[in-house]
Amino acid sequence: MNDQKIADLIVPRFLKYVCFDTESNRDTPETPSTLGQWELAKVLYDELLALGLTDIKLTENCYVIARLPASKGKENERCIGFLAHLDTASDVCGSNVKPQLVKNYNGEKIELMYGLSLDPAKEPGLAEQKGKAIIHSDGTTLLGADNKAGIAEIIAAVEYFVSNPQIERRPIEIIFTPDEETGKGLPCFPIQEIKSTFCFTVDGGPIGEIECECFNAYKANIEFLGKVIHVGHARGILANAALMASAFAALLPRAESPEATDGYYGYYCLMEIAGDLEKANIEIFLRDFETEGMERRLSALEAFAKTIEAQFPGGKVIVKTQPQYYNMKAKIDENPDVLEWLKKAVQKTGIEWHLKPIRGGTDGARLTELGIPTPNIFTGGRNFHSRLEWVSVSEMCAACRVIIELIKTEG
């Protein structure tokens, strides 16, 4: 199947999916955290049903799990799964998305709303799309390629096999999950129902990127309890909780922030700060590829807390931390077959590939931790979580071809 036919399967779906407001909410404990994820999940359920799949389930926590059986003679091949997440990040508005399809990009700067622009002089990946099709946000919202590009690519691959029953295929599972962006996409995941030996998340960036290692991730919620009195009589008595929180945030090393690091360097990221004289709270994300590095960061938070208590007599700082996911590299190294299988499939498409660490995490990290090795495949998207988000249609087609080869490849 040529790229134009694959694009005809992917693009209309993607343009439809991004119009669903599935922005997740990390402050909501329920799974899913937003109703829009339910709406998209139900649409995907119906689409898979319309394609002829009968083994489909939409769970009480908004996980879509479906299976496409093997072709005749392939029933005993190992089942593999493909994952993508329903939600978009809350960093930028994900409501009322207006995707812009450019069928023949002219290679020039694209002006967006709010004075923003996509500039090929600053983005080599964009310059490479000259003469090709791209889809971008209008600048008022994110686009939602993270991860609706992955959803569209997976379902397009399913339709390819349904429409071509003569092509041999192994059994596959299709899994769509809620709340990946909040770091709590899999706590309610029905792992006991999964039949796949290996899985692959379709949640990466530019063409050719394969990812099999990610950050160790922790979240810290830090509470500041002040000591309050009328500010006119505050000398020697007041401990200002809001100021305590600000002072704590100022102790976070600027050289170890997201904007100051790349590659294998971890970071502290202040996500939220709120409070008043009596009580304040901050939320911090901690990321590190190494266990020792994460232990250092966790210890540093405790040391910062003692420093703030010493600076604000009468005030108290309570540090609460919890893991979100772990680096999947060790588990995947224990199962080298999965990476070799993926490399073989990518090579069959003729795509040049390279390994790259994920400066973040995917549901694949949690699934790997639960015993199902799950590396990550590119989607063709760029500038995730921003108003400058865009996706290459030709690279979306390439990702779909990799999925198709994985389903066909012996392994």
Short mmCIF file of C-alpha atoms in Angstrom, two decimals:
data_model
loop_
_atom_site.label_atom_id
_atom_site.label_comp_id
_atom_site.label_asym_id
_atom_site.label_seq_id
_atom_site.Cartn_x
_atom_site.Cartn_y
_atom_site.Cartn_z
CA MET A 1 0.00 0.00 0.00
CA ASN A 2 1.41 3.40 -0.97
CA ASP A 3 1.56 6.40 1.34
CA GLN A 4 -1.37 8.17 -0.31
CA LYS A 5 -3.69 5.26 0.46
CA ILE A 6 -2.39 5.12 4.03
CA ALA A 7 -2.83 8.89 4.36
CA ASP A 8 -6.43 8.49 3.22
CA LEU A 9 -6.94 6.14 6.18
CA ILE A 10 -5.09 8.29 8.72
CA VAL A 11 -5.75 11.96 8.00
CA PRO A 12 -9.58 12.09 8.21
CA ARG A 13 -9.48 10.17 11.48
CA PHE A 14 -6.79 12.37 12.96
CA LEU A 15 -8.62 15.57 12.01
CA LYS A 16 -11.71 14.20 13.72
CA TYR A 17 -9.97 12.94 16.87
CA VAL A 18 -8.16 16.19 17.65
CA CYS A 19 -11.49 18.02 17.81
CA PHE A 20 -12.42 16.07 20.95
CA ASP A 21 -11.47 17.95 24.11
CA THR A 22 -9.63 15.25 26.03
CA GLU A 23 -7.39 17.47 28.13
CA SER A 24 -6.71 15.55 31.36
CA ASN A 25 -6.71 17.01 34.87
CA ARG A 26 -3.97 15.99 37.29
CA ASP A 27 -5.93 17.43 40.25
CA THR A 28 -8.83 15.00 39.76
CA PRO A 29 -8.36 11.60 41.42
CA GLU A 30 -10.86 9.71 39.24
CA THR A 31 -9.86 7.75 36.15
CA PRO A 32 -10.55 9.13 33.64
CA SER A 33 -10.08 12.63 34.98
CA THR A 34 -12.23 14.32 32.31
CA LEU A 35 -15.44 13.50 30.44
CA GLY A 36 -13.98 14.25 27.01
CA GLN A 37 -11.87 11.11 27.25
CA TRP A 38 -15.05 9.07 27.59
CA GLU A 39 -16.46 10.70 24.47
CA LEU A 40 -13.43 9.82 22.35
CA ALA A 41 -13.23 6.31 23.81
CA LYS A 42 -16.82 5.61 22.80
CA VAL A 43 -16.16 6.85 19.26
CA LEU A 44 -13.10 4.60 18.98
CA TYR A 45 -15.09 1.65 20.32
CA ASP A 46 -17.73 2.21 17.63
CA GLU A 47 -15.10 2.60 14.89
CA LEU A 48 -13.45 -0.69 15.80
CA LEU A 49 -16.85 -2.35 15.88
CA ALA A 50 -17.64 -0.94 12.43
CA LEU A 51 -14.36 -2.41 11.14
CA GLY A 52 -15.67 -5.83 12.09
CA LEU A 53 -13.83 -6.42 15.36
CA THR A 54 -16.05 -8.26 17.82
CA ASP A 55 -13.72 -8.76 20.77
CA ILE A 56 -13.90 -5.18 22.11
CA LYS A 57 -14.26 -3.85 25.63
CA LEU A 58 -14.67 -0.38 27.11
CA THR A 59 -13.93 -0.74 30.81
CA GLU A 60 -15.43 1.18 33.70
CA ASN A 61 -12.27 3.32 33.86
CA CYS A 62 -12.25 4.19 30.13
CA TYR A 63 -9.72 1.69 28.79
CA VAL A 64 -10.51 0.50 25.26
CA ILE A 65 -9.20 -3.03 24.65
CA ALA A 66 -9.83 -4.74 21.33
CA ARG A 67 -8.42 -7.71 19.48
CA LEU A 68 -7.97 -8.53 15.81
CA PRO A 69 -7.59 -12.29 15.42
CA ALA A 70 -4.81 -13.84 13.40
CA SER A 71 -5.20 -14.92 9.81
CA LYS A 72 -5.63 -18.64 9.17
CA GLY A 73 -2.52 -20.58 10.08
CA LYS A 74 -1.15 -17.78 12.27
CA GLU A 75 -3.32 -18.41 15.32
CA ASN A 76 -0.40 -19.72 17.38
CA GLU A 77 1.87 -16.74 16.68
CA ARG A 78 2.60 -14.51 19.64
CA CYS A 79 0.02 -11.78 20.24
CA ILE A 80 1.41 -8.24 20.32
CA GLY A 81 -0.27 -5.05 21.46
CA PHE A 82 -0.32 -1.43 20.33
CA LEU A 83 -1.04 1.39 22.78
CA ALA A 84 -1.91 5.06 22.50
CA HIS A 85 -3.45 7.43 25.03
CA LEU A 86 -6.72 9.32 24.80
CA ASP A 87 -5.81 12.44 26.74
CA THR A 88 -3.91 15.57 25.85
CA ALA A 89 -1.75 17.59 28.22
CA SER A 90 -3.15 20.37 30.37
CA ASP A 91 -0.07 22.58 29.85
CA VAL A 92 -1.85 24.36 26.97
CA CYS A 93 -5.55 24.59 26.17
CA GLY A 94 -6.86 21.50 24.35
CA SER A 95 -10.42 22.73 23.82
CA ASN A 96 -11.85 23.86 20.48
CA VAL A 97 -8.83 22.69 18.49
CA LYS A 98 -8.79 23.93 14.89
CA PRO A 99 -6.39 21.71 12.95
CA GLN A 100 -4.86 23.23 9.82
CA LEU A 101 -4.13 20.78 7.00
CA VAL A 102 -1.50 22.05 4.55
CA LYS A 103 -1.47 19.61 1.64
CA ASN A 104 1.60 21.01 -0.11
CA TYR A 105 3.74 22.94 2.33
CA ASN A 106 5.69 25.67 0.52
CA GLY A 107 8.60 25.71 2.96
CA GLU A 108 7.92 29.23 4.22
CA LYS A 109 7.18 30.58 7.70
CA ILE A 110 3.61 29.85 8.85
CA GLU A 111 1.97 32.66 10.80
CA LEU A 112 -0.33 31.55 13.63
CA MET A 113 -2.62 33.29 16.08
CA TYR A 114 -1.27 35.33 19.03
CA GLY A 115 1.78 36.39 17.04
CA LEU A 116 3.19 32.86 16.99
CA SER A 117 4.75 31.24 13.95
CA LEU A 118 6.24 28.00 12.70
CA ASP A 119 9.59 28.92 11.22
CA PRO A 120 11.54 26.40 9.09
CA ALA A 121 14.68 28.45 9.74
CA LYS A 122 14.41 27.44 13.40
CA GLU A 123 13.00 23.94 12.86
CA PRO A 124 14.99 21.75 10.44
CA GLY A 125 12.30 19.08 10.69
CA LEU A 126 9.75 21.54 9.32
CA ALA A 127 12.04 22.64 6.50
CA GLU A 128 12.29 18.98 5.43
CA GLN A 129 8.51 18.89 4.86
CA LYS A 130 8.62 21.25 1.86
CA GLY A 131 6.34 19.85 -0.83
CA LYS A 132 4.71 17.48 1.65
CA ALA A 133 1.57 17.59 3.79
CA ILE A 134 1.60 18.76 7.39
CA ILE A 135 -1.06 19.45 10.01
CA HIS A 136 -0.60 22.16 12.62
CA SER A 137 -2.49 24.05 15.31
CA ASP A 138 -3.80 27.54 14.59
CA GLY A 139 -1.88 28.79 17.65
CA THR A 140 -4.84 29.17 20.00
CA THR A 141 -4.50 25.60 21.34
CA LEU A 142 -2.25 22.62 21.13
CA LEU A 143 -2.89 20.25 18.23
CA GLY A 144 -3.28 16.92 20.02
CA ALA A 145 -0.86 14.86 17.94
CA ASP A 146 0.28 13.65 21.36
CA ASN A 147 -1.28 11.12 21.20
CA LYS A 148 -4.10 11.21 18.66
CA ALA A 149 -1.57 10.70 15.88
CA GLY A 150 -0.77 7.35 17.48
CA ILE A 151 -4.46 6.45 17.74
CA ALA A 152 -5.06 7.28 14.06
CA GLU A 153 -1.99 5.30 12.97
CA ILE A 154 -3.03 2.22 14.93
CA ILE A 155 -6.61 2.20 13.66
CA ALA A 156 -5.43 2.81 10.09
CA ALA A 157 -3.22 -0.29 10.38
CA VAL A 158 -6.20 -2.28 11.66
CA GLU A 159 -8.29 -1.16 8.69
CA TYR A 160 -5.46 -2.12 6.34
CA PHE A 161 -5.57 -5.73 7.52
CA VAL A 162 -9.37 -5.88 7.68
CA SER A 163 -9.52 -4.62 4.08
CA ASN A 164 -6.83 -7.06 2.95
CA PRO A 165 -7.70 -10.39 4.58
CA GLN A 166 -5.36 -12.22 2.20
CA ILE A 167 -2.35 -10.68 3.95
CA GLU A 168 -1.07 -12.87 6.76
CA ARG A 169 -1.12 -11.38 10.24
CA ARG A 170 -0.50 -12.43 13.81
CA PRO A 171 -3.09 -11.79 16.56
CA ILE A 172 -2.97 -8.24 17.88
CA GLU A 173 -4.42 -6.19 20.72
CA ILE A 174 -5.38 -2.54 20.47
CA ILE A 175 -5.27 -0.60 23.73
CA PHE A 176 -6.28 3.01 24.30
CA THR A 177 -5.69 4.43 27.77
CA PRO A 178 -6.83 7.53 29.69
CA ASP A 179 -4.77 10.02 31.71
CA GLU A 180 -1.29 9.18 30.46
CA GLU A 181 -0.32 12.85 30.69
CA THR A 182 -1.07 12.94 34.41
CA GLY A 183 1.21 9.97 35.09
CA LYS A 184 -1.69 7.84 36.31
CA GLY A 185 -2.79 6.14 33.13
CA LEU A 186 -2.33 2.56 34.35
CA PRO A 187 -3.25 2.26 38.05
CA CYS A 188 -6.69 0.93 37.08
CA PHE A 189 -5.46 -0.96 34.03
CA PRO A 190 -6.88 -4.51 33.79
CA ILE A 191 -3.52 -6.19 33.23
CA GLN A 192 -5.06 -9.63 33.79
CA GLU A 193 -7.02 -9.25 30.54
CA ILE A 194 -4.00 -8.58 28.34
CA LYS A 195 -2.86 -11.43 26.10
CA SER A 196 0.10 -9.71 24.44
CA THR A 197 3.64 -10.99 24.92
CA PHE A 198 5.07 -7.63 23.89
CA CYS A 199 3.47 -4.24 23.34
CA PHE A 200 4.46 -1.08 21.53
CA THR A 201 3.37 2.43 22.43
CA VAL A 202 2.89 4.66 19.39
CA ASP A 203 3.67 7.90 21.18
CA GLY A 204 6.99 9.25 19.90
CA GLY A 205 8.24 12.13 17.80
CA PRO A 206 10.11 12.43 14.46
CA ILE A 207 10.48 9.60 11.98
CA GLY A 208 12.93 6.85 12.86
CA GLU A 209 13.01 7.41 16.60
CA ILE A 210 12.77 4.24 18.69
CA GLU A 211 12.70 4.62 22.46
CA CYS A 212 13.33 1.91 25.00
CA GLU A 213 14.45 3.91 28.03
CA CYS A 214 12.83 6.75 29.91
CA PHE A 215 13.06 8.76 33.10
CA ASN A 216 12.40 7.48 36.57
CA ALA A 217 9.61 9.80 37.65
CA TYR A 218 8.42 11.02 41.05
CA LYS A 219 5.91 13.64 42.08
CA ALA A 220 6.38 15.71 45.22
CA ASN A 221 3.55 17.51 46.98
CA ILE A 222 4.97 19.88 49.57
CA GLU A 223 2.81 21.56 52.20
CA PHE A 224 3.81 24.71 54.05
CA LEU A 225 2.15 25.52 57.37
CA GLY A 226 2.64 29.09 58.48
CA LYS A 227 2.13 30.89 61.76
CA VAL A 228 -0.37 33.70 61.35
CA ILE A 229 -0.99 36.95 63.22
CA HIS A 230 -2.15 40.40 62.17
CA VAL A 231 0.54 41.69 59.84
CA GLY A 232 0.70 44.94 61.81
CA HIS A 233 1.96 42.96 64.78
CA ALA A 234 3.95 40.37 62.84
CA ARG A 235 7.51 41.14 63.91
CA GLY A 236 9.16 38.03 65.34
CA ILE A 237 5.92 36.04 65.12
CA LEU A 238 4.64 35.66 61.53
CA ALA A 239 5.74 32.72 59.42
CA ASN A 240 4.33 33.44 55.96
CA ALA A 241 3.42 30.14 54.27
CA ALA A 242 3.19 31.70 50.81
CA LEU A 243 6.66 33.17 51.20
CA MET A 244 7.95 29.83 52.53
CA ALA A 245 6.71 28.13 49.37
CA SER A 246 8.33 30.78 47.18
CA ALA A 247 11.62 30.47 49.04
CA PHE A 248 11.52 26.68 48.69
CA ALA A 249 10.90 26.99 44.94
CA ALA A 250 13.87 29.34 44.68
CA LEU A 251 16.13 26.62 46.13
CA LEU A 252 15.44 24.32 43.16
CA PRO A 253 18.67 24.34 41.10
CA ARG A 254 18.16 26.39 37.94
CA ALA A 255 20.83 24.31 36.22
CA GLU A 256 18.67 21.25 36.86
CA SER A 257 15.42 22.55 35.38
CA PRO A 258 13.73 21.22 32.21
CA GLU A 259 14.75 24.29 30.24
CA ALA A 260 18.42 23.89 31.23
CA THR A 261 18.83 20.16 30.55
CA ASP A 262 18.66 17.67 27.71
CA GLY A 263 19.87 14.18 26.82
CA TYR A 264 20.41 12.09 29.92
CA TYR A 265 20.33 14.97 32.42
CA GLY A 266 17.44 14.88 34.89
CA TYR A 267 15.60 17.79 36.47
CA TYR A 268 13.27 19.30 39.04
CA CYS A 269 10.19 20.97 37.56
CA LEU A 270 7.93 23.24 39.60
CA MET A 271 4.45 22.44 38.28
CA GLU A 272 2.19 24.47 40.55
CA ILE A 273 2.33 26.87 43.48
CA ALA A 274 -0.60 28.21 45.51
CA GLY A 275 -1.35 29.45 49.01
CA ASP A 276 -1.73 32.26 51.50
CA LEU A 277 -0.28 33.33 54.85
CA GLU A 278 -1.42 30.22 56.70
CA LYS A 279 -1.10 27.41 54.16
CA ALA A 280 0.63 26.95 50.84
CA ASN A 281 1.40 24.05 48.53
CA ILE A 282 3.71 23.35 45.67
CA GLU A 283 3.88 20.42 43.28
CA ILE A 284 7.21 19.37 41.82
CA PHE A 285 8.00 16.72 39.20
CA LEU A 286 11.36 14.99 39.63
CA ARG A 287 12.98 13.17 36.71
CA ASP A 288 16.22 11.17 36.45
CA PHE A 289 17.39 8.27 34.30
CA GLU A 290 19.40 6.76 37.17
CA THR A 291 18.06 5.42 40.47
CA GLU A 292 20.94 7.03 42.36
CA GLY A 293 20.16 10.37 40.78
CA MET A 294 16.55 10.16 41.84
CA GLU A 295 17.56 9.27 45.41
CA ARG A 296 19.76 12.38 45.46
CA ARG A 297 16.87 14.55 44.30
CA LEU A 298 14.48 13.13 46.89
CA SER A 299 17.05 13.72 49.63
CA ALA A 300 17.56 17.27 48.39
CA LEU A 301 13.87 18.07 48.88
CA GLU A 302 14.11 16.99 52.52
CA ALA A 303 17.20 19.17 52.97
CA PHE A 304 15.43 22.14 51.38
CA ALA A 305 12.53 21.63 53.79
CA LYS A 306 14.85 21.85 56.80
CA THR A 307 16.43 24.99 55.36
CA ILE A 308 13.04 26.69 55.00
CA GLU A 309 11.97 25.71 58.52
CA ALA A 310 15.20 27.26 59.83
CA GLN A 311 14.55 30.47 57.88
CA PHE A 312 10.92 30.74 59.05
CA PRO A 313 10.73 29.96 62.80
CA GLY A 314 7.34 28.57 63.71
CA GLY A 315 6.64 27.36 60.17
CA LYS A 316 6.54 23.73 59.13
CA VAL A 317 7.26 21.99 55.84
CA ILE A 318 5.81 18.56 55.01
CA VAL A 319 7.27 16.71 52.02
CA LYS A 320 5.24 13.91 50.44
CA THR A 321 6.62 12.03 47.43
CA GLN A 322 5.27 9.24 45.28
CA PRO A 323 6.63 7.36 42.26
CA GLN A 324 4.89 7.80 38.93
CA TYR A 325 6.86 5.42 36.71
CA TYR A 326 10.32 3.88 36.38
CA ASN A 327 12.91 3.65 33.63
CA MET A 328 11.90 0.74 31.41
CA LYS A 329 15.43 0.09 30.08
CA ALA A 330 16.42 -2.66 32.52
CA LYS A 331 13.28 -4.70 31.84
CA ILE A 332 13.60 -4.32 28.07
CA ASP A 333 17.29 -5.29 28.27
CA GLU A 334 16.11 -8.51 29.91
CA ASN A 335 13.90 -9.13 26.86
CA PRO A 336 16.07 -8.24 23.84
CA ASP A 337 13.69 -9.99 21.43
CA VAL A 338 11.24 -7.11 21.53
CA LEU A 339 13.77 -4.52 20.40
CA GLU A 340 15.20 -6.79 17.70
CA TRP A 341 11.68 -7.43 16.45
CA LEU A 342 11.01 -3.71 16.26
CA LYS A 343 14.31 -3.00 14.49
CA LYS A 344 13.56 -5.71 11.93
CA ALA A 345 10.14 -4.24 11.19
CA VAL A 346 11.51 -0.71 10.81
CA GLN A 347 14.27 -1.93 8.49
CA LYS A 348 11.68 -3.61 6.25
CA THR A 349 10.08 -0.22 5.66
CA GLY A 350 13.42 1.23 4.56
CA ILE A 351 13.32 3.86 7.32
CA GLU A 352 16.58 4.87 8.98
CA TRP A 353 16.13 4.40 12.73
CA HIS A 354 18.01 5.40 15.85
CA LEU A 355 17.60 4.81 19.57
CA LYS A 356 16.70 7.82 21.69
CA PRO A 357 15.90 8.18 25.41
CA ILE A 358 12.46 9.50 26.28
CA ARG A 359 12.72 12.71 28.30
CA GLY A 360 9.43 11.83 29.90
CA GLY A 361 7.50 8.61 30.09
CA THR A 362 4.72 6.67 28.45
CA ASP A 363 2.22 4.08 29.52
CA GLY A 364 4.80 1.70 28.09
CA ALA A 365 7.03 2.36 31.10
CA ARG A 366 4.32 1.26 33.50
CA LEU A 367 3.33 -1.70 31.33
CA THR A 368 6.98 -2.79 31.15
CA GLU A 369 7.12 -2.58 34.93
CA LEU A 370 4.05 -4.83 35.06
CA GLY A 371 5.85 -7.49 33.00
CA ILE A 372 5.03 -6.67 29.36
CA PRO A 373 8.06 -5.09 27.62
CA THR A 374 6.81 -2.03 25.70
CA PRO A 375 9.18 0.17 23.69
CA ASN A 376 7.96 3.32 21.94
CA ILE A 377 7.53 4.08 18.22
CA PHE A 378 7.61 7.51 16.53
CA THR A 379 4.39 9.18 15.35
CA GLY A 380 5.71 12.08 13.26
CA GLY A 381 4.68 14.79 15.73
CA ARG A 382 6.71 17.80 16.91
CA ASN A 383 6.51 20.47 19.63
CA PHE A 384 4.19 18.43 21.85
CA HIS A 385 2.31 20.21 24.65
CA SER A 386 2.57 23.57 22.90
CA ARG A 387 0.64 25.91 20.61
CA LEU A 388 3.33 25.25 17.99
CA GLU A 389 2.52 21.53 17.76
CA TRP A 390 2.51 20.04 14.27
CA VAL A 391 2.71 16.64 12.61
CA SER A 392 4.09 15.37 9.31
CA VAL A 393 1.56 13.36 7.29
CA SER A 394 4.28 11.38 5.51
CA GLU A 395 5.83 10.45 8.87
CA MET A 396 2.43 9.39 10.20
CA CYS A 397 2.20 7.09 7.18
CA ALA A 398 5.69 5.77 7.96
CA ALA A 399 4.66 4.98 11.54
CA CYS A 400 1.62 3.11 10.22
CA ARG A 401 3.86 1.09 7.89
CA VAL A 402 6.04 0.12 10.86
CA ILE A 403 2.93 -1.09 12.73
CA ILE A 404 1.89 -3.11 9.69
CA GLU A 405 5.34 -4.71 9.42
CA LEU A 406 5.35 -5.56 13.13
CA ILE A 407 2.08 -7.43 12.64
CA LYS A 408 3.45 -9.26 9.58
CA THR A 409 7.00 -9.91 10.85
CA GLU A 410 7.89 -13.33 12.16
CA GLY A 411 9.06 -13.28 15.75
#
